[in-house]
CSV table of C-alpha atoms in Angstrom, one decimal:
chain,number,residue,atom,x,y,z
X,176,MET,CA,6.4,29.2,4.9
X,177,THR,CA,7.1,32.9,5.1
X,178,ALA,CA,5.9,35.3,2.3
X,179,SER,CA,9.4,35.8,1.0
X,180,LYS,CA,10.0,32.0,0.9
X,181,PHE,CA,6.7,31.5,-0.9
X,182,ASP,CA,7.7,34.2,-3.5
X,183,GLY,CA,11.1,32.5,-3.9
X,184,ALA,CA,9.5,29.1,-4.5
X,185,THR,CA,7.0,30.7,-7.0
X,186,ASN,CA,10.0,32.2,-8.9
X,187,VAL,CA,11.7,28.8,-9.2
X,188,LEU,CA,8.5,27.4,-10.5
X,189,LEU,CA,8.1,30.2,-13.0
X,190,ARG,CA,11.7,29.7,-14.1
X,191,ASP,CA,11.3,26.0,-14.8
X,192,CYS,CA,8.0,26.5,-16.6
X,193,LEU,CA,9.6,29.2,-18.8
X,194,GLN,CA,12.5,26.9,-19.6
X,195,ALA,CA,10.0,24.1,-20.5
X,196,ALA,CA,7.9,26.5,-22.7
X,197,LEU,CA,10.9,27.9,-24.6
X,198,VAL,CA,13.1,24.8,-24.9
X,199,VAL,CA,14.3,23.8,-28.3
X,200,ASP,CA,16.3,20.7,-27.5
X,201,LYS,CA,13.8,18.2,-26.0
X,202,GLN,CA,16.6,16.0,-24.7
X,203,CYS,CA,17.6,18.6,-22.1
X,204,GLY,CA,16.0,18.9,-18.6
X,205,GLY,CA,13.5,21.5,-19.8
X,206,GLY,CA,12.5,19.1,-22.6
X,207,PHE,CA,11.6,16.4,-20.1
X,208,TRP,CA,9.6,19.0,-18.0
X,209,ARG,CA,7.7,19.9,-21.2
X,210,LYS,CA,6.8,16.3,-21.8
X,211,ALA,CA,5.8,15.7,-18.2
X,212,SER,CA,3.6,18.8,-18.3
X,213,TYR,CA,1.2,17.2,-20.9
X,214,SER,CA,0.1,14.7,-18.3
X,215,LEU,CA,-0.2,17.4,-15.6
X,216,PHE,CA,-1.3,20.7,-17.1
X,217,PRO,CA,-2.5,20.1,-20.6
X,218,ASN,CA,-3.1,23.1,-22.8
X,219,SER,CA,-1.4,25.4,-20.3
X,220,PRO,CA,0.8,28.3,-21.6
X,221,MET,CA,3.9,26.1,-21.4
X,222,ASN,CA,2.7,23.5,-23.8
X,223,HIS,CA,-0.3,25.0,-25.7
X,224,PRO,CA,-0.6,23.6,-29.3
X,225,GLY,CA,-0.6,27.2,-30.6
X,226,ASN,CA,2.8,27.9,-29.2
X,227,ALA,CA,4.5,26.7,-32.4
X,228,LYS,CA,3.0,29.7,-34.2
X,229,LYS,CA,4.0,32.3,-31.6
X,230,SER,CA,7.3,34.0,-30.9
X,231,ARG,CA,9.4,33.2,-27.9
X,232,GLU,CA,8.4,36.6,-26.4
X,233,GLN,CA,4.7,35.8,-26.8
X,234,VAL,CA,5.1,32.4,-25.2
X,235,GLY,CA,7.1,33.9,-22.4
X,236,ARG,CA,4.5,36.6,-21.7
X,237,ALA,CA,1.8,34.0,-21.6
X,238,VAL,CA,3.7,31.9,-19.1
X,239,ARG,CA,4.4,34.9,-16.9
X,240,ALA,CA,0.8,36.0,-17.1
X,241,TRP,CA,-0.1,32.5,-15.9
X,242,PHE,CA,2.0,33.2,-12.8
X,243,THR,CA,0.7,36.7,-12.2
X,244,LEU,CA,-1.6,37.3,-9.2
X,245,PRO,CA,-5.0,38.6,-10.5
X,246,GLU,CA,-5.9,42.1,-9.5
X,247,ALA,CA,-8.0,42.3,-6.3
X,248,GLY,CA,-10.8,43.9,-8.2
X,249,ARG,CA,-11.3,40.8,-10.3
X,250,TRP,CA,-11.5,38.4,-7.4
X,251,PRO,CA,-14.8,36.6,-7.2
X,252,GLY,CA,-15.6,37.5,-3.6
X,253,VAL,CA,-15.8,33.9,-2.4
X,254,PRO,CA,-13.6,31.9,0.0
X,255,CYS,CA,-11.0,29.3,-1.2
X,256,VAL,CA,-12.6,25.8,-1.0
X,257,LEU,CA,-9.4,24.5,0.6
X,258,CYS,CA,-8.4,27.0,3.3
X,259,GLY,CA,-11.0,29.7,3.5
X,260,ARG,CA,-8.8,32.6,2.3
X,261,ALA,CA,-10.2,35.0,-0.3
X,262,ALA,CA,-10.2,33.2,-3.6
X,263,VAL,CA,-8.5,34.9,-6.6
X,264,GLY,CA,-10.6,33.0,-9.2
X,265,PHE,CA,-12.2,29.8,-10.3
X,266,PHE,CA,-9.9,27.1,-11.7
X,267,GLY,CA,-10.3,23.9,-13.7
X,268,LYS,CA,-8.4,21.0,-15.2
X,269,MET,CA,-5.5,23.1,-16.6
X,270,ASP,CA,-4.5,24.2,-13.1
X,271,VAL,CA,-5.7,21.4,-10.9
X,272,ALA,CA,-3.9,18.1,-11.8
X,273,LEU,CA,-6.1,15.9,-9.6
X,274,ALA,CA,-9.5,16.4,-11.4
X,275,GLU,CA,-11.1,13.0,-11.6
X,276,SER,CA,-14.1,13.0,-13.8
X,277,GLU,CA,-13.4,12.1,-17.4
X,278,SER,CA,-15.9,14.7,-18.5
X,279,TYR,CA,-13.9,17.4,-16.7
X,280,ARG,CA,-11.6,18.5,-19.5
X,281,ASN,CA,-10.3,21.9,-20.3
X,282,SER,CA,-13.5,23.7,-19.4
X,283,THR,CA,-15.8,23.2,-16.4
X,284,PRO,CA,-19.3,21.7,-16.8
X,285,PRO,CA,-22.1,24.0,-17.9
X,286,GLY,CA,-23.2,26.3,-15.0
X,287,HIS,CA,-20.1,25.5,-12.9
X,288,GLU,CA,-17.3,28.0,-12.7
X,289,GLY,CA,-14.7,25.7,-11.3
X,290,MET,CA,-12.8,25.4,-8.0
X,291,SER,CA,-12.4,28.6,-6.1
X,292,LEU,CA,-8.7,28.9,-5.0
X,293,CYS,CA,-6.6,31.5,-3.2
X,294,TRP,CA,-3.2,32.3,-4.6
X,295,PRO,CA,-1.1,30.1,-2.3
X,296,CYS,CA,-3.3,27.1,-2.9
X,297,LEU,CA,-3.3,27.7,-6.6
X,298,ILE,CA,0.5,27.9,-6.6
X,299,CYS,CA,0.7,24.7,-4.5
X,300,PHE,CA,-1.3,22.9,-7.3
X,301,ARG,CA,1.2,24.3,-9.9
X,302,ALA,CA,4.1,23.0,-7.7
X,303,TYR,CA,2.6,19.6,-7.3
X,304,PRO,CA,4.9,17.9,-9.9
X,305,TYR,CA,8.0,18.7,-7.7
X,306,GLY,CA,6.7,16.4,-5.0
X,307,CYS,CA,5.5,13.6,-7.2
X,308,ARG,CA,7.2,10.6,-8.9
X,309,LEU,CA,7.4,11.5,-12.6
X,310,THR,CA,7.5,8.6,-15.0
X,311,GLY,CA,6.6,10.2,-18.3
X,312,GLY,CA,3.1,8.7,-17.9
X,313,PRO,CA,1.0,8.5,-14.8
X,314,SER,CA,2.6,10.2,-11.8
X,315,SER,CA,2.2,9.2,-8.2
X,316,VAL,CA,2.3,11.2,-5.0
X,317,VAL,CA,2.2,10.3,-1.3
X,318,HIS,CA,-0.1,12.1,1.1
X,319,SER,CA,-0.7,11.9,4.8
X,320,TRP,CA,-2.1,14.0,7.6
X,321,ASP,CA,1.0,13.1,9.6
X,322,GLU,CA,2.8,16.3,8.7
X,323,SER,CA,6.3,15.2,9.9
X,324,PHE,CA,6.2,12.0,7.7
X,325,LEU,CA,4.8,13.9,4.8
X,326,ALA,CA,7.4,16.6,5.0
X,327,GLU,CA,10.3,14.1,5.0
X,328,THR,CA,8.7,12.1,2.2
X,329,VAL,CA,8.1,15.1,0.0
X,330,ARG,CA,11.5,16.5,0.7
X,331,ARG,CA,13.2,13.4,-0.6
X,332,GLN,CA,10.9,13.3,-3.7
X,333,VAL,CA,11.6,16.9,-4.5
X,334,ASP,CA,15.3,16.2,-4.5
X,335,ARG,CA,14.8,13.3,-6.9
X,336,THR,CA,12.5,15.3,-9.1
X,337,ALA,CA,14.9,18.2,-9.2
X,338,LYS,CA,17.6,16.0,-10.7
X,339,VAL,CA,15.2,14.9,-13.4
X,340,ILE,CA,14.2,18.5,-14.2
X,341,THR,CA,17.5,20.3,-14.0
X,342,ILE,CA,20.1,17.7,-15.0
X,343,ALA,CA,18.1,16.2,-17.9
X,344,GLY,CA,17.8,13.0,-16.1
X,345,GLU,CA,15.6,10.1,-17.1
X,346,ALA,CA,12.1,9.8,-15.7
X,347,GLU,CA,11.8,7.3,-12.8
X,348,ARG,CA,11.1,3.8,-14.0
X,349,PRO,CA,7.4,3.4,-14.8
X,350,ASP,CA,7.7,-0.3,-14.1
X,351,GLU,CA,8.8,0.3,-10.5
X,352,LEU,CA,5.6,-0.1,-8.6
X,353,ALA,CA,4.4,3.1,-6.9
X,354,GLU,CA,3.3,1.1,-3.9
X,355,VAL,CA,6.9,-0.1,-3.3
X,356,ILE,CA,8.0,3.6,-3.1
X,357,VAL,CA,5.5,4.1,-0.3
X,358,VAL,CA,6.5,1.0,1.7
X,359,GLU,CA,10.2,2.0,1.4
X,360,ALA,CA,9.4,5.5,2.6
X,361,LEU,CA,7.7,4.0,5.7
X,362,LYS,CA,10.6,1.7,6.3
X,363,SER,CA,13.1,4.5,6.3
X,364,TYR,CA,11.1,6.8,8.5
X,365,ARG,CA,12.2,7.0,12.1
X,366,GLY,CA,9.3,8.7,13.8
X,367,ARG,CA,5.9,7.2,14.7
X,368,ILE,CA,3.3,7.3,12.0
X,369,ARG,CA,0.3,9.1,13.4
X,370,ALA,CA,-2.1,9.1,10.5
X,371,GLY,CA,-2.9,6.9,7.5
X,372,VAL,CA,-0.9,7.1,4.3
X,373,GLU,CA,-2.5,7.7,0.9
X,374,LEU,CA,-1.0,6.9,-2.5
X,375,MET,CA,-2.5,8.8,-5.5
X,376,VAL,CA,-1.6,7.8,-9.1
X,377,VAL,CA,-2.5,10.6,-11.4
X,378,ASN,CA,-2.7,11.3,-15.2
X,379,ASN,CA,-4.3,14.6,-16.2
X,380,ASN,CA,-3.7,14.0,-19.9
X,381,ASN,CA,-6.7,14.7,-22.1
X,382,ARG,CA,-6.4,11.2,-23.6
X,383,GLY,CA,-6.1,9.1,-20.5
X,384,GLN,CA,-7.3,10.9,-17.4
X,385,LEU,CA,-6.8,8.9,-14.2
X,386,LEU,CA,-6.9,9.3,-10.5
X,387,ARG,CA,-6.4,6.1,-8.5
X,388,THR,CA,-6.2,6.4,-4.8
X,389,ARG,CA,-5.1,3.7,-2.3
X,390,VAL,CA,-4.8,4.0,1.4
X,391,LEU,CA,-2.8,2.4,4.2
X,392,ASP,CA,-4.7,2.9,7.5
X,393,GLN,CA,-2.6,4.2,10.4
X,394,PRO,CA,-2.2,0.9,12.3
X,395,LEU,CA,-0.9,-0.8,9.1
X,396,ALA,CA,1.4,2.1,8.2
X,397,GLU,CA,2.9,2.2,11.7
X,398,TRP,CA,3.2,-1.6,11.7
X,399,LEU,CA,5.2,-1.5,8.5
X,400,ARG,CA,7.4,1.2,9.7
X,401,ARG,CA,8.1,-0.3,13.1
X,402,ARG,CA,8.2,-4.0,12.3
X,403,SER,CA,10.3,-3.7,9.2
X,404,ARG,CA,13.2,-3.7,11.6
X,405,HIS,CA,12.2,-7.1,12.9
X,406,PRO,CA,14.7,-9.8,12.1
X,407,ALA,CA,12.0,-11.9,10.4
X,408,PHE,CA,10.7,-9.1,8.1
X,409,GLY,CA,12.9,-10.4,5.3
X,410,VAL,CA,11.3,-13.8,5.7
X,411,LEU,CA,7.8,-12.2,5.6
X,412,GLU,CA,8.8,-10.4,2.4
X,413,GLN,CA,10.1,-13.6,0.8
X,414,ALA,CA,6.8,-15.3,1.6
X,415,GLN,CA,4.9,-12.7,-0.6
X,416,ALA,CA,6.9,-13.6,-3.7
X,417,SER,CA,5.5,-15.6,-6.6
X,418,SER,CA,6.8,-16.9,-9.9
X,419,THR,CA,6.2,-13.5,-11.5
X,420,VAL,CA,6.9,-10.9,-8.8
X,421,SER,CA,9.6,-10.4,-6.1
X,422,GLY,CA,8.8,-10.5,-2.4
X,423,GLN,CA,9.2,-6.7,-2.2
X,424,VAL,CA,6.6,-6.1,-4.9
X,425,GLY,CA,4.3,-8.8,-3.6
X,426,LEU,CA,4.4,-7.3,-0.1
X,427,ALA,CA,3.7,-3.8,-1.4
X,428,ARG,CA,0.8,-5.0,-3.5
X,429,THR,CA,-0.7,-7.0,-0.7
X,430,VAL,CA,-0.6,-4.3,2.0
X,431,PHE,CA,-2.5,-1.9,-0.3
X,432,ALA,CA,-5.0,-4.4,-1.8
X,433,ARG,CA,-5.7,-7.0,0.9
X,434,PRO,CA,-3.6,-6.7,4.0
X,435,PRO,CA,-4.8,-10.0,5.7
X,436,ARG,CA,-3.2,-11.9,2.8
X,437,LEU,CA,0.2,-11.1,4.4
X,438,VAL,CA,-0.7,-13.8,6.9
X,439,THR,CA,-2.2,-16.3,4.6
X,440,ARG,CA,0.7,-16.2,2.2
X,441,CYS,CA,3.0,-17.2,5.1
X,442,VAL,CA,1.4,-20.6,5.4
X,443,SER,CA,3.5,-22.1,2.6
X,444,PRO,CA,7.0,-21.3,4.1
X,445,LEU,CA,5.8,-22.2,7.6
X,446,LEU,CA,4.4,-25.6,6.6
X,447,ARG,CA,7.5,-26.3,4.6
X,448,SER,CA,9.6,-25.3,7.6
X,449,VAL,CA,7.7,-27.6,9.9
X,450,ILE,CA,8.1,-30.6,7.6
X,451,ASP,CA,11.8,-29.8,6.9
X,452,GLY,CA,12.7,-29.9,10.6
X,453,GLU,CA,14.9,-28.0,13.0
X,454,GLU,CA,17.2,-26.3,10.6
X,455,GLN,CA,14.8,-23.4,10.1
X,456,ARG,CA,13.4,-23.2,13.6
X,457,ASP,CA,14.6,-19.7,14.5
X,458,ARG,CA,13.4,-18.2,11.2
X,459,ALA,CA,10.0,-19.8,11.5
X,460,LEU,CA,9.5,-18.8,15.1
X,461,GLY,CA,10.6,-15.2,14.2
X,462,LEU,CA,8.1,-15.1,11.4
X,463,ILE,CA,5.3,-16.4,13.7
X,464,GLU,CA,6.2,-13.7,16.2
X,465,LEU,CA,6.0,-11.0,13.5
X,466,LEU,CA,2.6,-12.4,12.3
X,467,ARG,CA,1.4,-12.2,15.9
X,468,PHE,CA,2.3,-8.5,16.0
X,469,PHE,CA,0.3,-8.1,12.8
X,470,VAL,CA,-2.8,-9.8,14.2
X,471,VAL,CA,-2.7,-7.7,17.4
X,472,GLU,CA,-1.5,-4.3,16.0
X,473,VAL,CA,-3.2,-4.3,12.6
X,474,MET,CA,-6.2,-6.7,12.7
X,475,LEU,CA,-6.8,-5.5,16.3
X,476,MET,CA,-7.8,-8.9,17.5
X,477,LYS,CA,-8.7,-9.0,21.2
X,478,ASP,CA,-6.5,-11.0,23.6
X,479,LYS,CA,-9.4,-13.2,24.7
X,480,ASP,CA,-10.2,-14.1,21.1
X,481,LEU,CA,-6.5,-14.9,20.4
X,482,ALA,CA,-6.5,-17.1,23.6
X,483,GLU,CA,-9.5,-19.1,22.4
X,484,ILE,CA,-7.9,-19.9,19.0
X,485,ASP,CA,-4.5,-20.5,20.6
X,486,ALA,CA,-6.0,-23.0,23.0
X,487,THR,CA,-7.6,-25.0,20.2
X,488,ALA,CA,-4.4,-24.8,18.1
X,489,ARG,CA,-2.4,-26.2,21.0
X,490,LYS,CA,-4.8,-29.2,21.4
X,491,ILE,CA,-4.7,-30.0,17.6
X,492,ALA,CA,-0.9,-29.8,17.5
X,493,SER,CA,-0.5,-31.9,20.6
X,494,LYS,CA,-2.3,-34.8,18.8
X,495,LEU,CA,-0.5,-34.2,15.4
X,496,LYS,CA,2.9,-34.4,17.0
X,497,ALA,CA,2.3,-38.1,17.6
X,498,GLU,CA,2.3,-38.6,13.9
X,499,ASP,CA,5.4,-39.8,12.1
X,500,THR,CA,4.5,-38.1,8.8
X,501,GLY,CA,2.8,-35.0,7.6
X,502,GLY,CA,-0.3,-36.6,6.0
X,503,LYS,CA,-2.7,-35.6,8.7
X,504,LEU,CA,-1.1,-32.1,8.9
X,505,ARG,CA,-1.7,-31.6,5.2
X,506,ALA,CA,-5.2,-32.9,5.5
X,507,PHE,CA,-5.8,-30.4,8.3
X,508,ARG,CA,-4.4,-27.6,6.1
X,509,SER,CA,-6.8,-28.7,3.3
X,510,ALA,CA,-9.7,-28.6,5.7
X,511,VAL,CA,-8.9,-25.1,6.8
X,512,SER,CA,-9.8,-23.8,3.4
X,513,GLU,CA,-13.2,-25.6,3.4
X,514,PRO,CA,-15.3,-24.5,6.4
X,515,ARG,CA,-17.7,-27.5,6.3
X,516,LYS,CA,-14.8,-30.0,6.2
X,517,LEU,CA,-13.0,-28.2,9.0
X,518,ARG,CA,-16.1,-28.2,11.2
X,519,ARG,CA,-16.7,-31.9,10.7
X,520,LEU,CA,-13.0,-32.6,11.6
X,521,LEU,CA,-13.2,-30.5,14.7
X,522,SER,CA,-16.5,-32.0,15.8
X,523,ALA,CA,-15.0,-35.5,15.4
X,524,GLU,CA,-11.9,-34.6,17.4
X,525,ALA,CA,-14.1,-33.0,20.1
X,526,VAL,CA,-16.0,-36.3,20.5
X,527,VAL,CA,-12.7,-38.2,20.8
X,528,TRP,CA,-11.4,-35.7,23.3
X,529,ALA,CA,-14.6,-36.0,25.4
X,530,ILE,CA,-14.2,-39.8,25.6
X,531,ASP,CA,-10.4,-40.0,25.9
X,532,PRO,CA,-8.6,-36.7,26.1
X,533,TRP,CA,-4.9,-36.8,25.1
X,534,GLU,CA,-4.1,-34.0,27.5
X,535,SER,CA,-4.9,-33.7,31.2
X,536,SER,CA,-7.4,-30.9,31.1
X,537,ASP,CA,-10.9,-30.0,32.2
X,538,GLU,CA,-11.4,-27.8,29.2
X,539,PRO,CA,-13.5,-28.9,26.2
X,540,PHE,CA,-11.6,-29.6,23.0
X,541,ILE,CA,-13.0,-26.4,21.4
X,542,SER,CA,-15.0,-23.7,23.2
X,543,ARG,CA,-18.2,-22.2,22.0
X,544,ALA,CA,-16.4,-18.8,21.6
X,545,ALA,CA,-13.8,-20.5,19.4
X,546,LEU,CA,-16.5,-22.0,17.2
X,547,THR,CA,-18.1,-18.6,16.8
X,548,LEU,CA,-14.7,-17.0,15.8
X,549,LEU,CA,-14.0,-19.8,13.3
X,550,PHE,CA,-17.4,-20.2,11.6
X,551,ASP,CA,-19.8,-17.3,12.4
X,552,PRO,CA,-20.7,-15.7,8.9
X,553,ASP,CA,-21.4,-12.3,10.4
X,554,PRO,CA,-19.6,-9.7,8.2
X,555,ASP,CA,-18.0,-8.2,11.4
X,556,ASN,CA,-16.4,-11.6,12.2
X,557,SER,CA,-13.4,-12.4,9.9
X,558,ALA,CA,-14.0,-16.1,10.2
X,559,TRP,CA,-11.8,-17.0,7.2
X,560,PHE,CA,-8.9,-15.1,8.8
X,561,HIS,CA,-9.4,-16.7,12.2
X,562,ARG,CA,-9.2,-20.1,10.5
X,563,GLU,CA,-5.9,-19.2,8.8
X,564,TYR,CA,-4.7,-18.0,12.2
X,565,LEU,CA,-5.7,-21.3,13.7
X,566,LEU,CA,-3.5,-23.1,11.1
X,567,ILE,CA,-0.6,-20.9,11.8
X,568,GLY,CA,-1.1,-21.5,15.5
X,569,VAL,CA,-0.9,-25.3,14.9
X,570,LEU,CA,2.3,-24.9,12.9
X,571,ALA,CA,3.8,-22.7,15.6
X,572,GLU,CA,3.1,-25.3,18.3
X,573,LEU,CA,4.5,-28.1,16.1
X,574,LYS,CA,7.6,-26.0,15.6
X,575,ARG,CA,8.0,-25.4,19.3
X,576,PHE,CA,7.5,-29.1,20.0
X,577,GLY,CA,10.3,-29.8,17.6
X,578,TRP,CA,8.2,-32.1,15.5
X,579,VAL,CA,9.8,-33.4,12.3
X,580,SER,CA,8.3,-35.5,9.5
X,581,LYS,CA,10.1,-38.8,9.0
X,582,ARG,CA,9.5,-38.5,5.2
X,583,PRO,CA,9.9,-34.8,4.5
X,584,GLU,CA,10.4,-35.2,0.7
X,585,GLN,CA,7.2,-37.2,0.2
X,586,ASP,CA,5.3,-34.8,2.5
X,587,LYS,CA,6.5,-31.8,0.5
X,588,GLU,CA,5.6,-33.3,-2.9
X,589,GLY,CA,3.2,-31.0,-4.7
X,590,LEU,CA,3.0,-28.7,-1.7
X,591,ASP,CA,3.8,-25.5,-3.6
X,592,THR,CA,1.1,-26.1,-6.2
X,593,GLU,CA,-1.5,-27.1,-3.6
X,594,LEU,CA,-0.8,-23.9,-1.6
X,595,ALA,CA,-0.8,-21.6,-4.6
X,596,ASP,CA,-4.2,-22.9,-5.7
X,597,ASP,CA,-5.6,-22.6,-2.2
X,598,GLU,CA,-4.4,-19.0,-1.8
X,599,LEU,CA,-6.0,-17.7,-4.9
X,600,GLU,CA,-9.4,-17.2,-3.3
X,601,VAL,CA,-10.5,-16.6,0.3
X,602,SER,CA,-14.1,-17.5,1.2
């Protein structure tokens, strides 16, 4: 940004702050900006409790002074902590909306003068509200070191915020999950995501200070952007729904809180699809392909590890396809959530395979490498995830075989409750 553009942006900021400080009708745009300022810049010149006893001229002078560059002789002689330029002073909570400590109120701790900031960085903090999602309570902002993505995301948010400020619009819905906004921003972005994406939820109010940060790592952010165009992405989203939240909200919560659960929550629709039969074959196989992309691109599983689990899944499915009903399939699903039970089941099948294999193969039923992937408790080995992937592999093979239960309604009875209970905890 050139110096002239920076000065122009500063003047816009000053204009809006003056309007907020001098507003009489709190239902107008300036009124909303005043209310929002309490959670961003408490006790600043635009909303100071003493303003009621001051004239409009006095309040206006105080706001203008807040936006006046300090004389060079008063600069502290230290660099800006953010960019290294000469700092123009030390600044605390009133100017920096992202202060986290609850003890960091309107003055800095004893013996600490505050954050040293240069003039451009200070003004950027003052302009922070334009690029955040204002709700009248906690505000949220998206950050990334991918400058192209950040520029597009901030530009869109600035347009939305400007309508709230200047047209006396309503605040954005506080019940609309901030995580959903981030996921939608990724889905609409056309370029490659080259860095992680961070969501910060902020409340700088004296009575409820908050800074909550959540991060999407670069592989997950890029997977969401790229694979949201996959034909089965809507099916994946539906699989994240529950009785209380939509699929869109469920997906947004999951990717921020526990990304591998995206896969585990797809077990229910896949199992139902296998039992139901051929009518949902394309949807199911599309979802399986999308999950495979997730496992490779986000979980970064190695091809040789995938091949080991896939080989075991194929042998299990080739035996289950001889069944007329889904009883043994459901028993296998239950065993997957209990490592000891699953190990006993696989050991028993390995013995049967060694005596009378049901496929023409010189391979063992399950390799030592596959056993390690499925049961090794090493923290670096996501055994629980590998077991869930084994189950999905079995369902994928059954779907490809075209296997159908001969009593689907009985096999589906109680399935949703059973799966919901199983998916609450992952061991």
